[in-house]
Coordinates of C-alpha atoms and ligand atoms in Angstrom, one line a residue:
Chain O
M1 CA -111.6 -10.3 -84.2
L2 CA -108.1 -11.5 -85.4
R3 CA -109.4 -12.4 -88.8
D4 CA -109.7 -9.2 -90.3
I5 CA -105.6 -8.9 -90.6
T6 CA -105.2 -8.8 -94.5
V7 CA -101.4 -7.8 -94.4
G8 CA -99.6 -10.0 -97.0
Q9 CA -103.2 -11.6 -98.0
Y10 CA -102.9 -13.6 -101.4
Y11 CA -106.4 -13.0 -103.6
P12 CA -106.3 -16.3 -105.7
G13 CA -106.7 -15.4 -109.0
N14 CA -106.0 -16.1 -113.2
S15 CA -105.4 -12.7 -113.8
I16 CA -102.3 -11.3 -116.1
L17 CA -101.1 -9.8 -113.0
H18 CA -101.4 -13.4 -110.8
R19 CA -99.6 -15.0 -113.9
L20 CA -96.5 -12.6 -114.1
D21 CA -93.1 -14.1 -112.7
P22 CA -93.1 -13.4 -109.2
R23 CA -89.6 -12.3 -109.8
T24 CA -91.0 -9.4 -112.6
K25 CA -93.4 -8.5 -109.6
L26 CA -90.6 -8.1 -107.1
I27 CA -88.2 -6.4 -108.8
G28 CA -91.3 -3.9 -110.5
T29 CA -92.5 -3.3 -107.0
F30 CA -89.3 -2.5 -106.0
L31 CA -89.0 -0.6 -109.2
F32 CA -91.9 1.7 -108.5
I33 CA -90.8 2.5 -104.7
I34 CA -87.6 4.3 -106.4
V35 CA -90.0 6.0 -108.7
I36 CA -92.7 6.8 -106.1
F37 CA -89.9 8.6 -104.2
M38 CA -88.2 10.3 -107.0
V39 CA -91.8 12.4 -108.0
K40 CA -92.3 15.7 -106.9
T41 CA -95.5 17.1 -109.2
S42 CA -99.0 17.0 -108.9
P43 CA -99.1 15.5 -112.6
Q44 CA -96.4 13.2 -112.1
Y45 CA -98.6 11.8 -108.7
L46 CA -101.9 11.6 -111.4
L47 CA -100.0 9.5 -113.4
L48 CA -98.7 6.9 -110.8
G49 CA -101.9 7.3 -109.6
L50 CA -103.4 6.0 -112.9
F51 CA -100.8 3.5 -113.2
V52 CA -102.1 1.8 -110.1
L53 CA -105.3 1.9 -110.6
L54 CA -104.8 0.2 -114.0
N55 CA -102.9 -2.4 -112.4
V56 CA -105.5 -3.2 -109.9
F57 CA -108.2 -3.6 -112.8
L58 CA -105.9 -5.7 -114.7
S59 CA -105.6 -7.7 -111.5
K60 CA -109.4 -8.5 -111.2
V61 CA -108.8 -7.8 -107.4
P62 CA -111.4 -6.2 -106.0
L63 CA -110.8 -2.9 -105.2
R64 CA -112.3 -2.7 -101.7
F65 CA -109.7 -5.3 -101.0
I66 CA -107.2 -2.9 -101.5
I67 CA -108.7 0.0 -99.5
R68 CA -108.8 -2.7 -96.3
G69 CA -104.9 -3.0 -96.5
L70 CA -105.1 0.8 -96.2
R71 CA -107.5 1.0 -93.3
S72 CA -105.2 -0.5 -90.8
I73 CA -102.7 2.4 -91.8
V74 CA -105.5 5.1 -91.3
F75 CA -103.5 6.4 -88.0
I76 CA -100.0 6.3 -89.5
L77 CA -101.2 8.2 -92.4
M78 CA -103.5 10.3 -90.4
F79 CA -100.2 11.3 -88.1
A80 CA -97.4 11.7 -91.4
F81 CA -100.2 13.8 -92.3
A82 CA -100.5 16.0 -89.1
I83 CA -96.5 16.4 -88.2
N84 CA -96.3 17.4 -91.6
L85 CA -98.8 19.7 -91.8
F86 CA -98.4 21.7 -88.8
F87 CA -94.6 21.2 -88.5
T88 CA -93.6 23.0 -91.6
P89 CA -91.8 26.1 -91.5
G90 CA -92.3 28.5 -94.6
T91 CA -94.7 31.2 -95.8
P92 CA -97.9 30.8 -93.6
I93 CA -101.4 30.7 -94.9
F94 CA -103.3 30.0 -92.2
R95 CA -102.7 31.0 -88.2
L96 CA -104.8 30.2 -85.3
W97 CA -102.8 31.3 -81.6
R98 CA -99.8 28.9 -81.4
I99 CA -101.2 26.6 -84.5
R100 CA -99.6 27.9 -87.9
I101 CA -100.1 25.8 -91.6
T102 CA -97.8 26.8 -94.4
H103 CA -97.7 26.5 -97.8
E104 CA -94.8 24.0 -97.9
G105 CA -96.3 22.0 -95.2
L106 CA -99.7 21.7 -96.4
R107 CA -98.1 20.6 -99.9
L108 CA -95.4 18.0 -97.9
A109 CA -98.5 16.6 -96.3
F110 CA -100.5 16.0 -98.9
T111 CA -97.3 14.6 -101.0
M112 CA -96.0 12.5 -97.9
M113 CA -99.5 11.1 -98.2
M114 CA -99.8 10.2 -101.7
R115 CA -96.3 8.5 -101.2
L116 CA -97.5 6.3 -98.2
V117 CA -101.0 5.6 -100.5
L118 CA -99.4 4.6 -103.4
L119 CA -96.6 2.5 -101.6
I120 CA -99.3 0.3 -99.6
M121 CA -101.8 -0.1 -102.5
G122 CA -98.6 -1.1 -105.1
T123 CA -96.6 -3.6 -102.4
S124 CA -100.3 -4.7 -101.7
L125 CA -101.1 -5.6 -105.2
M126 CA -97.5 -7.8 -105.3
T127 CA -98.6 -9.6 -102.4
L128 CA -102.9 -10.3 -103.3
T129 CA -101.4 -11.3 -106.6
S130 CA -98.8 -13.5 -105.6
S131 CA -99.0 -16.9 -103.3
P132 CA -96.7 -16.9 -100.5
I133 CA -94.9 -20.3 -102.4
Q134 CA -94.5 -17.9 -105.1
L135 CA -93.0 -15.0 -103.5
T136 CA -90.4 -16.8 -101.7
D137 CA -89.0 -18.7 -104.4
G138 CA -88.5 -15.6 -106.7
I139 CA -86.5 -14.1 -103.7
E140 CA -84.4 -17.4 -103.6
R141 CA -83.8 -17.0 -107.3
L142 CA -83.1 -13.5 -107.1
F143 CA -80.6 -13.8 -104.4
S144 CA -79.1 -16.9 -105.4
P145 CA -76.1 -15.2 -107.1
L146 CA -75.5 -14.1 -104.0
K147 CA -75.0 -18.3 -102.6
R148 CA -71.6 -17.8 -103.8
V149 CA -70.5 -15.4 -101.5
G150 CA -71.8 -17.2 -98.8
F151 CA -75.4 -15.4 -98.7
P152 CA -77.7 -18.0 -97.3
A153 CA -80.7 -17.4 -100.0
H154 CA -82.1 -20.9 -99.9
E155 CA -82.5 -21.0 -96.3
V156 CA -83.7 -17.0 -95.7
A157 CA -86.3 -18.0 -98.5
M158 CA -87.3 -21.1 -96.5
M159 CA -87.2 -19.1 -93.6
M160 CA -90.0 -16.6 -95.0
S161 CA -92.3 -19.3 -96.4
I162 CA -92.6 -21.3 -93.2
A163 CA -93.3 -17.6 -91.4
L164 CA -96.0 -17.1 -93.9
R165 CA -97.1 -20.4 -93.9
F166 CA -98.0 -20.3 -90.2
I167 CA -99.3 -17.1 -90.2
P168 CA -102.8 -18.2 -89.7
T169 CA -102.2 -21.0 -88.1
L170 CA -100.5 -18.9 -85.1
L171 CA -103.7 -16.5 -85.3
E172 CA -106.1 -19.5 -84.9
E173 CA -104.0 -20.9 -81.6
T174 CA -104.1 -16.8 -80.4
D175 CA -107.7 -16.8 -81.0
K176 CA -108.0 -20.2 -78.9
I177 CA -106.0 -19.4 -75.7
M178 CA -107.8 -15.9 -75.8
K179 CA -110.9 -17.8 -75.2
A180 CA -109.6 -20.4 -72.8
Q181 CA -108.5 -17.2 -70.4
M182 CA -111.3 -15.3 -71.3
A183 CA -113.5 -18.4 -69.8
R184 CA -111.2 -18.0 -66.8
G185 CA -112.5 -14.2 -66.2
A186 CA -109.5 -12.5 -68.2
D187 CA -110.5 -9.2 -69.7
F188 CA -108.0 -8.5 -72.5
E189 CA -110.4 -5.3 -73.8
S190 CA -110.4 -2.7 -70.5
G191 CA -108.3 -1.3 -68.3
R192 CA -105.2 1.3 -68.4
L193 CA -102.4 0.4 -70.7
L194 CA -100.1 -1.0 -67.9
Q195 CA -103.0 -3.5 -66.8
R196 CA -103.5 -4.4 -70.9
A197 CA -99.9 -5.2 -71.2
R198 CA -99.9 -7.5 -68.0
A199 CA -103.1 -8.6 -69.4
L200 CA -101.1 -10.4 -71.8
V201 CA -98.6 -12.5 -70.2
P202 CA -101.4 -15.4 -69.5
L203 CA -101.8 -15.4 -73.3
L204 CA -97.7 -14.9 -74.5
V205 CA -96.4 -17.6 -72.6
P206 CA -98.9 -20.2 -73.6
L207 CA -98.2 -19.0 -77.2
F208 CA -94.7 -19.1 -77.0
I209 CA -94.4 -22.5 -75.8
A210 CA -96.8 -23.7 -78.1
S211 CA -94.4 -21.9 -80.8
F212 CA -91.4 -23.8 -79.8
K213 CA -92.6 -27.1 -79.5
R214 CA -94.0 -26.3 -82.6
A215 CA -90.8 -25.1 -84.6
D216 CA -89.0 -28.4 -83.0
D217 CA -92.0 -30.9 -84.1
L218 CA -91.2 -29.1 -87.4
A219 CA -87.6 -29.4 -87.6
N220 CA -87.9 -33.5 -86.7
A221 CA -90.6 -33.8 -89.5
M222 CA -88.1 -32.5 -92.1
E223 CA -85.3 -34.0 -90.5
A224 CA -87.5 -37.1 -91.1
R225 CA -88.0 -36.7 -94.6
C226 CA -83.9 -35.8 -95.3
Y227 CA -84.3 -32.0 -95.6
R228 CA -80.4 -31.2 -95.5
G229 CA -80.6 -27.5 -96.9
G230 CA -81.1 -26.3 -100.9
R231 CA -77.8 -28.0 -101.9
G232 CA -78.7 -30.3 -104.8
R233 CA -82.6 -29.3 -104.6
T234 CA -84.7 -29.7 -107.6
R235 CA -88.0 -27.7 -108.0
L236 CA -91.6 -29.0 -109.2
H237 CA -92.1 -25.5 -110.4
E238 CA -89.1 -24.1 -112.2
L239 CA -89.6 -20.1 -112.6
R240 CA -89.5 -18.9 -116.5
Y241 CA -89.4 -15.6 -117.5
S242 CA -92.1 -15.0 -120.6
S243 CA -93.6 -12.2 -123.0
R244 CA -95.7 -11.5 -120.1
D245 CA -92.5 -10.3 -118.6
F246 CA -91.0 -8.5 -121.2
L247 CA -94.4 -6.7 -121.6
A248 CA -94.1 -5.7 -117.6
F249 CA -90.8 -4.3 -117.9
L250 CA -91.6 -2.6 -120.7
T251 CA -94.8 -0.7 -119.2
L252 CA -92.5 0.2 -116.4
A253 CA -89.6 1.9 -118.2
F254 CA -92.6 3.9 -120.2
L255 CA -94.0 4.8 -116.5
T256 CA -90.1 5.6 -115.6
A257 CA -89.7 7.6 -118.7
G258 CA -93.1 9.4 -118.4
V259 CA -92.2 10.4 -115.0
Y260 CA -89.2 11.8 -115.7
V261 CA -90.5 13.8 -119.4
L262 CA -93.5 15.4 -116.6
G263 CA -90.5 16.7 -114.0
I264 CA -88.9 18.3 -116.5
I265 CA -91.5 20.4 -118.5
Chain A
M1 CA -131.8 -21.9 -62.9
S2 CA -131.3 -24.3 -66.5
I3 CA -129.8 -23.9 -70.2
T4 CA -131.8 -23.0 -73.1
L5 CA -131.1 -22.5 -76.5
K6 CA -134.0 -21.0 -78.9
K7 CA -133.3 -21.5 -82.8
V8 CA -129.7 -20.7 -82.4
S9 CA -127.7 -20.4 -85.2
H10 CA -124.3 -19.4 -85.4
E11 CA -122.5 -18.4 -89.2
Y12 CA -118.5 -18.0 -88.6
N13 CA -116.9 -15.3 -91.0
P14 CA -120.7 -14.1 -92.6
G15 CA -120.7 -12.0 -95.8
T16 CA -116.9 -13.6 -96.8
T17 CA -115.8 -16.3 -98.7
F18 CA -114.9 -18.4 -95.8
A19 CA -118.9 -18.1 -94.2
T20 CA -119.6 -21.5 -92.8
F21 CA -122.8 -22.4 -90.4
A22 CA -121.3 -23.8 -87.5
L23 CA -125.0 -24.2 -85.6
K24 CA -128.5 -24.3 -87.6
N25 CA -131.3 -23.8 -85.7
L26 CA -130.8 -25.6 -82.7
S27 CA -133.1 -25.3 -79.7
L28 CA -133.0 -27.2 -77.0
H29 CA -133.1 -27.0 -72.8
I30 CA -130.9 -28.5 -70.1
E31 CA -132.3 -29.0 -66.5
D32 CA -130.1 -28.1 -63.7
G33 CA -128.0 -30.8 -62.0
E34 CA -128.4 -33.1 -65.4
A35 CA -125.0 -34.7 -67.1
V36 CA -125.3 -34.5 -71.1
G37 CA -123.3 -36.1 -73.5
I38 CA -122.5 -34.2 -76.7
I39 CA -121.2 -36.7 -79.7
G40 CA -121.1 -35.9 -83.8
P41 CA -117.9 -36.1 -86.1
T42 CA -115.5 -33.6 -86.5
G43 CA -116.5 -30.3 -87.7
S44 CA -120.0 -30.7 -86.3
G45 CA -120.2 -27.9 -84.4
K46 CA -119.9 -29.3 -81.0
S47 CA -117.3 -26.7 -80.1
T48 CA -119.3 -24.1 -81.4
L49 CA -121.7 -24.8 -79.3
L50 CA -120.1 -25.2 -76.0
Q51 CA -118.7 -21.8 -76.8
H52 CA -122.4 -20.3 -77.1
I53 CA -123.2 -21.3 -73.6
N54 CA -120.8 -19.1 -71.4
G55 CA -120.9 -16.4 -73.9
L56 CA -117.2 -16.7 -75.8
L57 CA -119.8 -16.6 -78.8
R58 CA -122.6 -14.6 -79.7
P59 CA -125.7 -16.4 -82.2
T60 CA -125.8 -14.7 -85.4
E61 CA -129.3 -15.8 -84.9
G62 CA -131.7 -16.7 -82.1
E63 CA -131.1 -16.5 -78.3
L64 CA -130.2 -18.3 -75.4
E65 CA -130.9 -18.0 -72.1
V66 CA -127.9 -19.7 -69.3
E67 CA -128.5 -19.3 -65.7
G68 CA -130.8 -16.5 -66.0
I69 CA -128.8 -14.7 -68.5
H70 CA -130.1 -13.4 -71.8
I71 CA -127.5 -14.2 -74.4
S72 CA -128.3 -12.5 -77.7
R73 CA -126.4 -11.1 -80.9
E74 CA -125.9 -8.0 -79.1
K75 CA -122.7 -7.2 -77.0
Q76 CA -123.2 -7.4 -73.0
N77 CA -120.9 -8.0 -70.1
L78 CA -120.7 -11.5 -69.7
S79 CA -118.6 -11.8 -66.8
E80 CA -121.4 -13.2 -64.4
L81 CA -121.9 -15.7 -66.6
R82 CA -118.2 -16.9 -66.6
K83 CA -118.4 -17.1 -63.3
R84 CA -121.6 -19.6 -63.4
V85 CA -120.5 -21.8 -66.4
G86 CA -116.8 -23.1 -66.2
L87 CA -115.8 -24.0 -70.0
V88 CA -112.3 -26.6 -69.8
F89 CA -111.2 -26.3 -73.5
Q90 CA -109.6 -29.3 -75.6
Y91 CA -105.9 -29.8 -74.4
P92 CA -106.6 -27.6 -71.5
E93 CA -102.8 -27.5 -70.5
Y94 CA -102.0 -25.3 -73.2
Q95 CA -103.5 -22.6 -71.3
L96 CA -101.1 -23.0 -68.3
F97 CA -98.7 -20.1 -67.9
E98 CA -97.7 -19.2 -64.4
E99 CA -95.0 -20.0 -62.8
T100 CA -96.3 -22.5 -59.9
V101 CA -99.5 -24.7 -60.4
E102 CA -101.0 -23.3 -57.3
K103 CA -100.9 -19.5 -59.0
D104 CA -102.3 -20.6 -62.4
I105 CA -105.5 -22.2 -60.1
A106 CA -105.5 -18.7 -58.4
F107 CA -106.1 -17.3 -62.0
G108 CA -109.7 -17.7 -62.5
P109 CA -110.9 -16.4 -58.4
T110 CA -108.3 -13.6 -58.4
N111 CA -109.9 -12.5 -61.9
L112 CA -113.4 -12.6 -60.4
G113 CA -112.0 -10.1 -57.8
L114 CA -112.5 -12.1 -54.9
P115 CA -110.2 -11.8 -51.3
P116 CA -106.9 -13.2 -51.0
E117 CA -108.0 -15.8 -48.5
E118 CA -111.2 -17.0 -50.2
V119 CA -108.7 -17.5 -53.4
D120 CA -106.1 -19.9 -51.4
K121 CA -109.3 -21.5 -50.2
R122 CA -110.4 -22.2 -53.6
V123 CA -107.4 -23.1 -55.0
Q124 CA -106.9 -25.7 -52.1
N125 CA -110.5 -26.7 -52.5
A126 CA -110.3 -27.0 -56.4
M127 CA -107.5 -28.9 -56.5
E128 CA -108.9 -31.6 -53.8
R129 CA -111.8 -31.9 -56.3
M130 CA -109.6 -32.8 -59.1
G131 CA -107.4 -35.4 -57.1
L132 CA -104.4 -33.0 -56.9
D133 CA -102.2 -33.2 -53.9
Y134 CA -101.9 -29.8 -52.4
A135 CA -98.5 -29.8 -50.3
S136 CA -96.7 -32.2 -52.6
L137 CA -97.5 -29.9 -56.3
H138 CA -98.8 -26.3 -55.2
D139 CA -95.4 -24.8 -55.8
R140 CA -94.3 -27.0 -58.8
S141 CA -94.1 -25.7 -62.0
P142 CA -97.2 -26.6 -64.2
F143 CA -94.6 -27.8 -66.7
E144 CA -93.1 -30.1 -64.9
I145 CA -95.7 -32.5 -63.9
S146 CA -96.9 -35.3 -65.6
G147 CA -99.6 -35.0 -69.0
G148 CA -102.2 -36.3 -66.6
Q149 CA -101.1 -33.7 -63.7
K150 CA -101.7 -31.1 -66.2
R151 CA -105.0 -31.2 -67.8
R152 CA -105.9 -31.8 -63.9
V153 CA -104.5 -28.2 -63.2
A154 CA -106.2 -27.0 -66.0
I155 CA -109.4 -28.1 -64.6
A156 CA -109.0 -27.3 -61.2
G157 CA -108.5 -23.9 -63.0
V158 CA -111.6 -23.7 -64.3
L159 CA -113.1 -25.3 -61.1
A160 CA -111.6 -22.9 -58.7
M161 CA -114.1 -20.3 -60.2
D162 CA -117.2 -22.6 -58.6
P163 CA -119.1 -22.9 -61.5
K164 CA -123.0 -24.3 -61.0
V165 CA -122.3 -26.0 -64.8
L166 CA -119.0 -27.2 -66.2
M167 CA -118.5 -28.0 -69.8
L168 CA -115.5 -30.0 -70.4
D169 CA -114.5 -30.2 -74.7
E170 CA -113.2 -33.8 -75.0
P171 CA -111.4 -34.1 -71.4
T172 CA -109.6 -37.1 -72.4
A173 CA -108.0 -36.7 -75.4
G174 CA -104.7 -38.1 -75.3
L175 CA -104.0 -39.1 -72.1
D176 CA -103.3 -42.7 -70.9
P177 CA -106.1 -45.7 -69.7
L178 CA -105.1 -44.7 -66.7
G179 CA -105.6 -40.9 -66.4
R180 CA -108.2 -41.4 -68.7
R181 CA -109.9 -43.5 -66.3
Q182 CA -109.0 -41.6 -63.3
L183 CA -110.3 -38.3 -65.0
M184 CA -113.8 -39.9 -65.8
E185 CA -114.5 -40.9 -62.2
T186 CA -113.5 -37.7 -60.7
L187 CA -115.9 -35.9 -62.7
R188 CA -118.3 -38.5 -62.1
S189 CA -117.8 -37.7 -58.3
L190 CA -118.5 -34.1 -59.0
H191 CA -121.8 -34.6 -60.6
R192 CA -122.7 -37.2 -58.3
E193 CA -121.8 -35.9 -55.3
Q194 CA -121.5 -31.9 -55.9
K195 CA -124.4 -31.8 -58.0
I196 CA -122.8 -30.0 -60.8
T197 CA -124.4 -29.9 -64.0
L198 CA -121.9 -31.2 -66.7
I199 CA -122.3 -30.9 -70.4
V200 CA -119.1 -33.2 -71.2
I201 CA -117.8 -33.4 -75.3
S202 CA -116.5 -36.8 -76.4
H203 CA -115.7 -39.0 -78.9
S204 CA -115.7 -42.3 -76.6
M205 CA -119.0 -43.8 -75.8
E206 CA -117.8 -45.6 -73.5
E207 CA -117.0 -42.1 -71.5
I208 CA -120.3 -40.7 -72.6
A209 CA -122.5 -44.1 -71.1
F210 CA -120.4 -43.8 -68.4
L211 CA -120.5 -39.8 -67.1
C212 CA -123.9 -39.2 -68.6
E213 CA -127.7 -39.4 -68.4
R214 CA -128.5 -38.0 -71.8
V215 CA -127.0 -37.4 -74.8
L216 CA -127.1 -35.0 -77.6
L217 CA -125.9 -35.7 -81.4
L218 CA -124.4 -32.8 -83.6
K219 CA -124.3 -33.6 -87.7
D220 CA -123.5 -30.4 -90.0
G221 CA -124.9 -28.1 -86.8
E222 CA -128.2 -29.6 -86.9
L223 CA -129.4 -31.7 -83.3
Q224 CA -129.9 -35.6 -84.7
L225 CA -130.8 -36.9 -81.7
D226 CA -131.4 -36.3 -78.1
K227 CA -132.4 -39.2 -75.8
R228 CA -131.4 -40.6 -73.0
V229 CA -128.3 -42.7 -72.9
E230 CA -129.4 -46.3 -72.8
E231 CA -132.3 -45.5 -75.2
A232 CA -130.0 -43.8 -77.4
F233 CA -127.4 -46.8 -77.8
E234 CA -130.2 -49.0 -78.5
D235 CA -130.1 -48.2 -81.8
V236 CA -127.2 -49.5 -83.4
A237 CA -128.2 -48.8 -86.8
F238 CA -129.0 -45.2 -86.2
M239 CA -125.4 -44.5 -84.9
E240 CA -124.1 -46.0 -86.9
E241 CA -125.4 -44.2 -89.6
N242 CA -124.6 -41.3 -88.2
G243 CA -121.2 -42.1 -88.2
M244 CA -121.1 -42.9 -84.2
D245 CA -120.7 -46.2 -82.2
V246 CA -122.1 -47.9 -79.5
P247 CA -120.0 -49.0 -76.4
V248 CA -119.3 -52.3 -76.0
I249 CA -121.9 -53.6 -73.7
S250 CA -124.6 -52.2 -76.1
R251 CA -123.4 -53.7 -79.0
V252 CA -123.0 -57.9 -76.8
M253 CA -126.6 -56.7 -75.9
H254 CA -128.0 -55.9 -79.6
E255 CA -126.1 -59.2 -80.5
L256 CA -127.5 -61.3 -78.1
R257 CA -131.4 -59.7 -79.1
Q258 CA -130.3 -60.4 -82.5
A259 CA -129.8 -63.7 -81.2
G260 CA -133.3 -64.3 -80.0
K261 CA -132.0 -63.5 -76.6
P262 CA -134.6 -61.5 -74.2
F263 CA -132.1 -58.9 -72.9
V264 CA -134.5 -55.4 -73.3
R265 CA -132.3 -52.8 -72.1
N266 CA -128.8 -52.0 -72.3
Y267 CA -126.6 -52.0 -68.9
S268 CA -124.6 -48.8 -68.3
S269 CA -121.7 -50.9 -66.6
V270 CA -119.2 -54.2 -67.7
Q271 CA -120.2 -55.8 -64.5
E272 CA -123.8 -55.2 -64.6
A273 CA -124.0 -56.9 -67.8
A274 CA -122.0 -59.8 -67.0
K275 CA -124.4 -60.4 -64.1
A276 CA -127.3 -60.1 -66.7
I277 CA -125.8 -62.4 -68.8
L278 CA -124.7 -65.2 -65.9
K279 CA -128.0 -65.1 -64.8
A280 CA -129.5 -65.6 -68.1
A281 CA -127.0 -68.6 -69.2
G282 CA -128.0 -70.0 -65.3
H283 CA -125.1 -69.5 -63.5
A284 CA -126.1 -67.1 -61.2
Ligands
LIG301 N1 -112.7 -19.8 -85.3 C1 -113.4 -20.6 -86.2 N2 -113.4 -19.4 -87.7 C2 -114.0 -20.4 -88.7 N3 -114.8 -21.3 -88.6 C3 -115.2 -22.2 -87.7 C4 -114.2 -21.8 -86.4 N4 -114.1 -22.9 -85.4 C5 -114.8 -23.7 -86.3 N5 -115.4 -23.4 -87.2 C6 -116.2 -24.0 -88.2 O1 -117.3 -24.3 -87.8 C7 -118.3 -25.8 -88.2 C8 -118.3 -26.4 -86.5 O2 -116.8 -26.5 -86.1 P1 -116.5 -27.0 -84.7 O3 -117.5 -26.5 -83.4 O4 -115.0 -27.2 -83.9 O5 -116.9 -28.2 -84.9 P2 -116.6 -29.9 -83.8 O6 -116.6 -28.9 -82.4 O7 -118.1 -30.5 -83.5 O8 -115.4 -30.6 -84.4 C9 -116.4 -26.4 -88.7 O9 -116.7 -26.5 -90.0 C10 -115.2 -25.6 -88.5 O10 -114.1 -25.6 -89.7
LIG302 MG1 -113.9 -29.7 -81.4

C-alpha cells in the first residue's frame, strides 16, 4: 500500500540525461523553474511543454512514470484550479446564483495549473534521472564555496543522502508495524478524523523508537569506521563537466531566449 | 474448525519490475489442535504464508478456508478472523507502544470491543499464561523491562485476544539461552494444556522437535516436505540437501544407525535418547 509512493524515485538508465553531471541538472532545473514563473502567454507555455516532452523522450523514462508522479498531487492541482477559477475578480463570462467565473479567473486557473504541472514534471525528471548519491554529491559541490563562510555543505549533503537512503527502510518498517498492530485488531482505515489520528499512535510510537535506535546504531557504525565529517575526504567518483553539460546549458540558454522573444512579440 | 489452503499463490508487487512470487501453488491442511513447525531458508515464503492465514495478505491466486472463514482475492472484513487466529511477528517487542505493560496487552482485547472488566480479566489471564507476574509488572513501562520479558509481553498482547490458533514467526530469535528455553516451555504448555493450535516458524530444528508434531519445509515458495517430525528428521540427507539441519539427537541416531546399530527411530528428548543408548550398551 505504501509502496506506490514515487516521489524522489530514481529510474535507472543510461540516457544522455542520466549521464549529465548532477550539478548541471540541479542548476538547469533551478533555471527552468525561474523560466516557468516568467512565462505568461500560451505560445510560451507551448514551448516549455515541448521542451519537457523532449527531455522525457531523451531520458527514456516511460511517460506513465512521470504521470504517476502527477497523480499524487491531483488534489492540490484541483484545489488551486478551483480557487483561481472561482475567486478571481474581473469581467464575468458565466454566472450561476453566487458562483461567478471571470475571464481572468479562467485564464489564471489555467496558467497556475500549467505551471504546477510543468514544475512537477521538470523536477521529477531530475530526480528520476539522477541517483540520490549523485544528487547529494552535486549539492555538496555546488554549496562547497560556502564552506569558507562556515556553511556545513558536506554535513548537509550527508544528512540528505542518509535521509534518502532510509526512506525505503522506513516504509518497510511502517508496513511491518502496521501489520503487527492490525493483527491485534487495530483499524487504520475507518472512523472519523479524530479516531483515525488516534489510531496512528500505535504506529508512530514504535516507528519513532526504531528510528532513534537506528540513528544511534548508524552513528556508532560510522564512528567505528573513523568518520569525522568532510575535511580531508577524497571521493571515489569525482564530478567533472563534459561537452554534454555545455550542450545542456546552451539548450537552456536558447530556451530562455525563445521564451523571451515569444513574450515581446 | 481447521485451516485449509487450496492452490494459494502470492505475488508481491505484481506487474512491476520488483515482482516476486513468494508462494507458489500451495495446498495444505492443518487440523485443530495440531502443532506445526515451518522451516525453510530465508526468503522461502514462511512469513508470507503466516500472513495469509490471518488475512493480512490475500492470495493473488487460490483460496484459503481458515476457522470457517473464506479468504480469496476479494477484499472483505476480517476482524472475526483476527480474533480467532493470532499472529506474533518476528521481534514483536518492536510493536509495543503503551505507557504500561497492562495497557499494551489490553490493546488487542479493547480493539475487539470487549467491556473493561472482560479486558482486565483477559490481560491478567494472558500475563499468567505467559509467565509474567501481574502484581510486579502490570504498571511498569514496556520499554524498561528485559528483552525476554518484552517478548513475553508482546506475545501476551496477542494471547489476550484469546485466539484458537497461535502463529509465531521466529519467536526465540535474539533471546538468550534461558529466555529461549523458558519461552519454549511456555509455548509447549499452551499447546498441550490449553489445546491451542500452534504454527511456529523457526530456524532451530531443536525447537521444532521440542514443540511440534508436524513439520513443513518451504523452499522458493513451494512446499518441499510435509511430514511428522520424527519421520522428517530421520532423512538427514534430504534435510541437508535443502539447506536445513536436523536436531543433534537425530544426527547421533543417524550415525549410530550408519554404524550398524539397530536404532529405528528418533527420540524427541535427550533424556529418552540417552536411556535408549544406555540400554543398547547394556547399562540399564
Ligand atoms: N513486503 C514485501 N514486499 C515485497 N517483497 C516481499 C515482501 N515481503 C517479502 N517479500 C519477498 O517475498 C519472498 C518471501 O519472503 P518471506 O515470506 O519474508 O520469507 P521468509 O519468511 O521465509 O524469510 C522473498 O523473496 C522476499 O524478498
Ligand atoms: Mg520471515
